[in-house]
Short mmCIF file of C-alpha atoms in Angstrom, two decimals:
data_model
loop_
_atom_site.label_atom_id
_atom_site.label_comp_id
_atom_site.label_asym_id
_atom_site.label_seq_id
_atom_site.Cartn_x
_atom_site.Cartn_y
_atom_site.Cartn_z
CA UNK A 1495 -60.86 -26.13 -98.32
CA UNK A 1496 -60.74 -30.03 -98.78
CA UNK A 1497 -58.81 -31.27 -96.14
CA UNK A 1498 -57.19 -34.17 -99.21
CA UNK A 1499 -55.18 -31.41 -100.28
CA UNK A 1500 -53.12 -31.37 -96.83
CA UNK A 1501 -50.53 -34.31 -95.88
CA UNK A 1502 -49.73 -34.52 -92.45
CA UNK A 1503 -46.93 -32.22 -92.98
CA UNK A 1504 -48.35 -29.82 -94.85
CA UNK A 1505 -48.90 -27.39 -91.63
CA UNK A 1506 -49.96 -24.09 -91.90
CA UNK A 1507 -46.67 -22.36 -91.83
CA UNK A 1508 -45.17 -24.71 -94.16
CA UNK A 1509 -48.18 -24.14 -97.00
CA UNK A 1510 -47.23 -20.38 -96.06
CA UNK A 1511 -43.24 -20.76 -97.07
CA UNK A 1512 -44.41 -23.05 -99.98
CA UNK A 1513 -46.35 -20.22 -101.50
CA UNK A 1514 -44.03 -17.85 -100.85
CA UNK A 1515 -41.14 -19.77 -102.87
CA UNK A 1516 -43.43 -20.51 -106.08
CA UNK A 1517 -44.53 -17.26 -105.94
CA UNK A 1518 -41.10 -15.03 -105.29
CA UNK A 1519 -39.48 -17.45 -108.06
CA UNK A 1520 -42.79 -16.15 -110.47
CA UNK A 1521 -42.01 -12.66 -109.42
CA UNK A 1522 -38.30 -12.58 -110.12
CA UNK A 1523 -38.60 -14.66 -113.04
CA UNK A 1524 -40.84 -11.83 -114.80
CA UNK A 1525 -44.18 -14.25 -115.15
CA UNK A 1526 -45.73 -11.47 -113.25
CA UNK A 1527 -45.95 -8.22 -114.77
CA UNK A 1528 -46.45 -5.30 -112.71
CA UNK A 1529 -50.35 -5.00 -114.48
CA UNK A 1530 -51.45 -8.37 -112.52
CA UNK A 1531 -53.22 -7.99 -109.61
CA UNK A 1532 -52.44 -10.48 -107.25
CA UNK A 1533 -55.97 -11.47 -106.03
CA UNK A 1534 -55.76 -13.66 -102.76
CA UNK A 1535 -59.00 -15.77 -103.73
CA UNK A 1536 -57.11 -16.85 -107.42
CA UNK A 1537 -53.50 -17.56 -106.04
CA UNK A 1538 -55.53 -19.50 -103.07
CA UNK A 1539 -56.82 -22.05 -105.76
CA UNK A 1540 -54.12 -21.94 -107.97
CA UNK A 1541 -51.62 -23.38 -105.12
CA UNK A 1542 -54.01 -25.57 -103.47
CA UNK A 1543 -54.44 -24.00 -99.77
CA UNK A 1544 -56.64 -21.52 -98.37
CA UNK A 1545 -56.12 -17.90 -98.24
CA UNK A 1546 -53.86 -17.56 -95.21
CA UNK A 1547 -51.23 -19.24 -96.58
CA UNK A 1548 -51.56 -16.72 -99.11
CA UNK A 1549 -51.95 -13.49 -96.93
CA UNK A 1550 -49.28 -14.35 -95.48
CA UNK A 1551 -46.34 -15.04 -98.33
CA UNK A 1552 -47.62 -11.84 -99.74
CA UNK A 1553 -46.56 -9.99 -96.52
CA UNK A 1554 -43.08 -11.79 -96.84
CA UNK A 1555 -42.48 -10.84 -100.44
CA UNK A 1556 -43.79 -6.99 -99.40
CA UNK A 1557 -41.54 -7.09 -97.06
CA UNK A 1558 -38.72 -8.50 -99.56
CA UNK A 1559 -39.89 -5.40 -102.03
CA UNK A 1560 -41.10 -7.30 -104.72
CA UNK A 1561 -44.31 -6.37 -104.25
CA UNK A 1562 -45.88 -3.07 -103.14
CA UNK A 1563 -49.84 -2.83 -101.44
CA UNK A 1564 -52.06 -0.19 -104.28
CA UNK A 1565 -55.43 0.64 -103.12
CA UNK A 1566 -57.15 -2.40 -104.55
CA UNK A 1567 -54.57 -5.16 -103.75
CA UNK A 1568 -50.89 -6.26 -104.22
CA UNK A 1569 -48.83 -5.54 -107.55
CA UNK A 1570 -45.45 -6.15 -108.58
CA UNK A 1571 -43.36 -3.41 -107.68
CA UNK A 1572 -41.64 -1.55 -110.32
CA UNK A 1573 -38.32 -0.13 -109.63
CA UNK A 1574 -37.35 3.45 -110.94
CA UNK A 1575 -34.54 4.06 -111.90
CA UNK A 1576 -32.25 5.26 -108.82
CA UNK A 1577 -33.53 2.51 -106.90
CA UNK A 1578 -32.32 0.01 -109.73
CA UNK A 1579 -29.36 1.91 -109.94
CA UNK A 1580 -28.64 1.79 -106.38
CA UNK A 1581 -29.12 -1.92 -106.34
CA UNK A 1582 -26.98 -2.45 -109.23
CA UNK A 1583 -24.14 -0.66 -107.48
CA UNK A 1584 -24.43 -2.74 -104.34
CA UNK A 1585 -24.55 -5.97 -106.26
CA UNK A 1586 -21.22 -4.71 -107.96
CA UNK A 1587 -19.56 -3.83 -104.21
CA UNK A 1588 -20.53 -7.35 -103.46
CA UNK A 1589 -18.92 -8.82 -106.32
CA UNK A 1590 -15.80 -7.37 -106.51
CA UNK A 1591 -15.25 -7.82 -102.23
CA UNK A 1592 -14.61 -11.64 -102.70
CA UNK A 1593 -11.33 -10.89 -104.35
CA UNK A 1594 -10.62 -7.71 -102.92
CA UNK A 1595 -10.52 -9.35 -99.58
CA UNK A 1596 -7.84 -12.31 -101.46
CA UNK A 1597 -5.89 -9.44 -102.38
CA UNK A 1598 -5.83 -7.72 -98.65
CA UNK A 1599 -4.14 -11.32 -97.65
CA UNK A 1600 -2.94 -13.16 -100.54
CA UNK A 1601 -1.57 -16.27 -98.65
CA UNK A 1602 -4.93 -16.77 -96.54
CA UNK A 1603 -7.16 -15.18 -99.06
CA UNK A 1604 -6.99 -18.03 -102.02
CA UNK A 1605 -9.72 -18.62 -103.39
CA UNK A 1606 -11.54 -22.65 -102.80
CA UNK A 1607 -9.69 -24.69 -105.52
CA UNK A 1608 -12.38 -27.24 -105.63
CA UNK A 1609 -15.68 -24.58 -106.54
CA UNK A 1610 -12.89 -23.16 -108.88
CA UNK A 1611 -12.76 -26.38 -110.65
CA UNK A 1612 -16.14 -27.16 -110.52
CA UNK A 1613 -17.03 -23.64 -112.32
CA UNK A 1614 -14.43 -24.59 -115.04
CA UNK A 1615 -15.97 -27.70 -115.64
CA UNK A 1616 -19.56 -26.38 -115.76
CA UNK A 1617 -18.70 -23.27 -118.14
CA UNK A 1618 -16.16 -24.95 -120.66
CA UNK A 1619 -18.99 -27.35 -120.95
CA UNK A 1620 -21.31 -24.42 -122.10
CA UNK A 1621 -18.57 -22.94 -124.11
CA UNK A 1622 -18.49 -26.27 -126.17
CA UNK A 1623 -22.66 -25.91 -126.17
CA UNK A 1624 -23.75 -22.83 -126.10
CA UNK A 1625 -27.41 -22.47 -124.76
CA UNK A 1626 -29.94 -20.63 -126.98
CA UNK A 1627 -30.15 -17.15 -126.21
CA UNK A 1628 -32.83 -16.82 -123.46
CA UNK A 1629 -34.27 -14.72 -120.30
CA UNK A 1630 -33.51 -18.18 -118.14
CA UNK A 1631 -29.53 -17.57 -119.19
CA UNK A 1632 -29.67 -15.30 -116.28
CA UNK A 1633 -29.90 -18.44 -113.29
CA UNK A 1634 -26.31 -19.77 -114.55
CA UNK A 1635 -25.25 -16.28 -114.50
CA UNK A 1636 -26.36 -15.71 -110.76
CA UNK A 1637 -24.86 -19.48 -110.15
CA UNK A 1638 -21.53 -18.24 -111.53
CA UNK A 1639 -21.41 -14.75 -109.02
CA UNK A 1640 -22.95 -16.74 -106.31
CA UNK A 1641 -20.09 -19.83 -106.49
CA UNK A 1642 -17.43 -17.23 -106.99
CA UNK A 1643 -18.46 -14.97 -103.33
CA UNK A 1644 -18.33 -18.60 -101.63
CA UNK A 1645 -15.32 -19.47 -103.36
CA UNK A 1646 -13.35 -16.22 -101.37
CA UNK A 1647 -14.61 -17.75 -97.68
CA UNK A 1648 -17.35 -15.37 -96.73
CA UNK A 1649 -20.93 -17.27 -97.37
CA UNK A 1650 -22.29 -14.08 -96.07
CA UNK A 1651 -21.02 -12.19 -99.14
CA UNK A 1652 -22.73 -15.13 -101.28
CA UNK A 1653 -26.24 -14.45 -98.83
CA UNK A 1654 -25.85 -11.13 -99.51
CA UNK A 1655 -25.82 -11.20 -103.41
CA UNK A 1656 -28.40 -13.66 -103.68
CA UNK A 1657 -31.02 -11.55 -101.97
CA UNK A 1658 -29.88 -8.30 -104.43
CA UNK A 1659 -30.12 -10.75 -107.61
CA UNK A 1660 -33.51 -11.81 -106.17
CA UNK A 1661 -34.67 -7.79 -106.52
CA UNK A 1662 -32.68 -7.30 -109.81
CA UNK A 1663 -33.24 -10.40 -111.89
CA UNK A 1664 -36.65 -9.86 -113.39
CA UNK A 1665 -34.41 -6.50 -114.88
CA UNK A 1666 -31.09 -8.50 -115.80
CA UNK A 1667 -32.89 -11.33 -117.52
CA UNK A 1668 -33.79 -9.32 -120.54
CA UNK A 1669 -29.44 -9.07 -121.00
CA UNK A 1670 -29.08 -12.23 -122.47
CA UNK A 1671 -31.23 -12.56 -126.17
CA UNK A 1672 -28.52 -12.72 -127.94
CA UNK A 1673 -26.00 -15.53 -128.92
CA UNK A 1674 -23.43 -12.77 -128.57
CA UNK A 1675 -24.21 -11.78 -125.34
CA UNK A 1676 -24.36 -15.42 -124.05
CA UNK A 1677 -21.01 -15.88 -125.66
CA UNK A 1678 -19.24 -12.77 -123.85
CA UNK A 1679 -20.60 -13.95 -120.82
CA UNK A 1680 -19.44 -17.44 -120.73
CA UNK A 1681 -15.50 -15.94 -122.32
CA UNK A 1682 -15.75 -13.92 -119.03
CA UNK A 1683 -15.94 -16.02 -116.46
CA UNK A 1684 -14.04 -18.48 -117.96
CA UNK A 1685 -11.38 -15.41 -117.58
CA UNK A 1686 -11.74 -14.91 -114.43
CA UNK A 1687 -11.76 -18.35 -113.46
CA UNK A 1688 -8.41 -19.01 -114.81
CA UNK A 1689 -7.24 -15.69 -113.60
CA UNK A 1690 -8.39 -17.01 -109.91
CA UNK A 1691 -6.66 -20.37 -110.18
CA UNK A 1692 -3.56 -19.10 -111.37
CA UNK A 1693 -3.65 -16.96 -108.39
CA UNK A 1694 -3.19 -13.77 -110.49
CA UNK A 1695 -5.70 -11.66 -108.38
CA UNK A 1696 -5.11 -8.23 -109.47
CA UNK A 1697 -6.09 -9.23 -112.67
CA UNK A 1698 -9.22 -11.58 -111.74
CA UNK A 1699 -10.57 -8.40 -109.83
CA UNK A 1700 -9.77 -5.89 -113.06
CA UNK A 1701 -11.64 -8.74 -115.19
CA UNK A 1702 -14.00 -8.88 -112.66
CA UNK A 1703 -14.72 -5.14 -113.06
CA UNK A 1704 -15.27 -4.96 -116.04
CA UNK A 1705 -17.82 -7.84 -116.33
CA UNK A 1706 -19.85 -6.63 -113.96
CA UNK A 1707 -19.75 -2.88 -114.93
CA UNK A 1708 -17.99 -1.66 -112.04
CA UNK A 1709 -18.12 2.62 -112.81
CA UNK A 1710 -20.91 4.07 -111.81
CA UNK A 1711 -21.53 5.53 -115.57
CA UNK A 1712 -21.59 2.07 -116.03
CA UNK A 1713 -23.92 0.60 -114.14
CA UNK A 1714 -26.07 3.72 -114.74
CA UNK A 1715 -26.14 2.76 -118.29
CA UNK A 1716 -27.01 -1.01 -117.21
CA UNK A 1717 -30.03 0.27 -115.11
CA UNK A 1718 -31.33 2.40 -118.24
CA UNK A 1719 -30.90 -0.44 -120.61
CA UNK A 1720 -32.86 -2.61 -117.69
CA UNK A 1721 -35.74 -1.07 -117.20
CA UNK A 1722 -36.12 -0.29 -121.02
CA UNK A 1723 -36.25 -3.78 -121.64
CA UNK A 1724 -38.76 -4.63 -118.72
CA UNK A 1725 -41.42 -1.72 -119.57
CA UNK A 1726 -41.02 -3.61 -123.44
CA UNK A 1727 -41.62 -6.63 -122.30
CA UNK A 1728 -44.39 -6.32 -119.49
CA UNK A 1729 -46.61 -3.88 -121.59
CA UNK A 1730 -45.28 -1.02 -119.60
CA UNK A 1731 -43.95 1.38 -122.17
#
């Protein structure tokens, strides 16, 4: 490998971690499909490093579950359907905790006024200009869920989801083709901002619920819908 590639702090483990980012955002993002083998030798000179660096953030994102070992290499795992469901039921639990635990203790349990504010700013602003309907949608949606967990005082809640959303989002991006569907979304947590500001938490969490599909019919239906729209889009069906 030609040493010009490497900066002085381009060590070994750090080429490692930088592989493993491109490549878990590639994964989750759906620019892998499950039919790609992911040959150590190609994503070695694609990324510029030699095929450690490699071997290794493929252990890391095996270990994550994103990607299984088959006889002849690594592949994109594929979730079935209970294990998508199952996911999608613990990313709900997560969700709806923030407020739950504002509603255990009202007076301690308000919600941060400031990431409040800042999430009405940023979503009235996409009310006013809608983005184009689009897989990508699904980042700001993750920002949203994210903001509101460390908005209730627990970052680990916020840790928590972003590691599920990680595992779900090459499903959930396929929710948002529609100008409809973008719409809804954006009407909905503007709701439940404003429902969290105004301190009404019984109704924030209700609102909550429902956004987020909180029955278990529910999010069976969401897991369904899910993995129909990967198999149509990755070649799979």
């Amino acid at each position: 490998m030609d040493a010009g590639l490497y900066t002085a702090s381009d060590t070994p483990g750090s080429r490692a971690a930088r592989v493993y980012l491109q490549l878990r955002e590639e994964v989750t993002g759906g620019l892998v499909t499950p039919r790609i083998r992911l040959a150590e030798e190609r994503l070695a000179q694609r990324y510029g490093v030699s095929r450690t660096p490699v071997r290794e953030a493929l252990a890391r994102l095996a270990t994550d579950g994103l990607i299984e070992r088959r006889e002849n290499g690594f592949y994109v795992t594929t979730p079935t359907l209970s294990e998508l469901s199952d996911l999608y039921e613990l990313r709900v639990t997560l969700e709806l905790r923030g407020i739950a635990r504002a509603r255990e203790d009202p007076p301690a349990g308000r919600h941060d006024a400031a990431i409040l504010a800042a999430e009405l700013d940023r979503w009235r602003a996409l009310q006013a200009s809608p983005p184009a309907p689009d897989p990508g949608f699904v980042l700001l949606e993750e920002q949203f869920h994210v903001a509101l967990s460390l908005a209730s005082g627990n970052p680990a809640l916020a840790d928590a989801l972003v590691v599920v959303n990680q595992k779900i989002r090459r499903v959930r991006r396929y929710d948002f083709l529609t100008a409809d569907r973008v719409a809804s979304t954006i009407a909905d947590h503007l709701e439940i901002l404003e429902l969290l500001r105004d301190g009404e938490l019984d109704h924030a969490y209700h609102a909550l619920h429902d956004h987020v599909g909180g029955s278990q019919a529910m999010v069976l239906r969401r897991a369904e819908r899910g993995l129909t729209q990967l198999a149509l889009h990755s070649g799979l069906s």
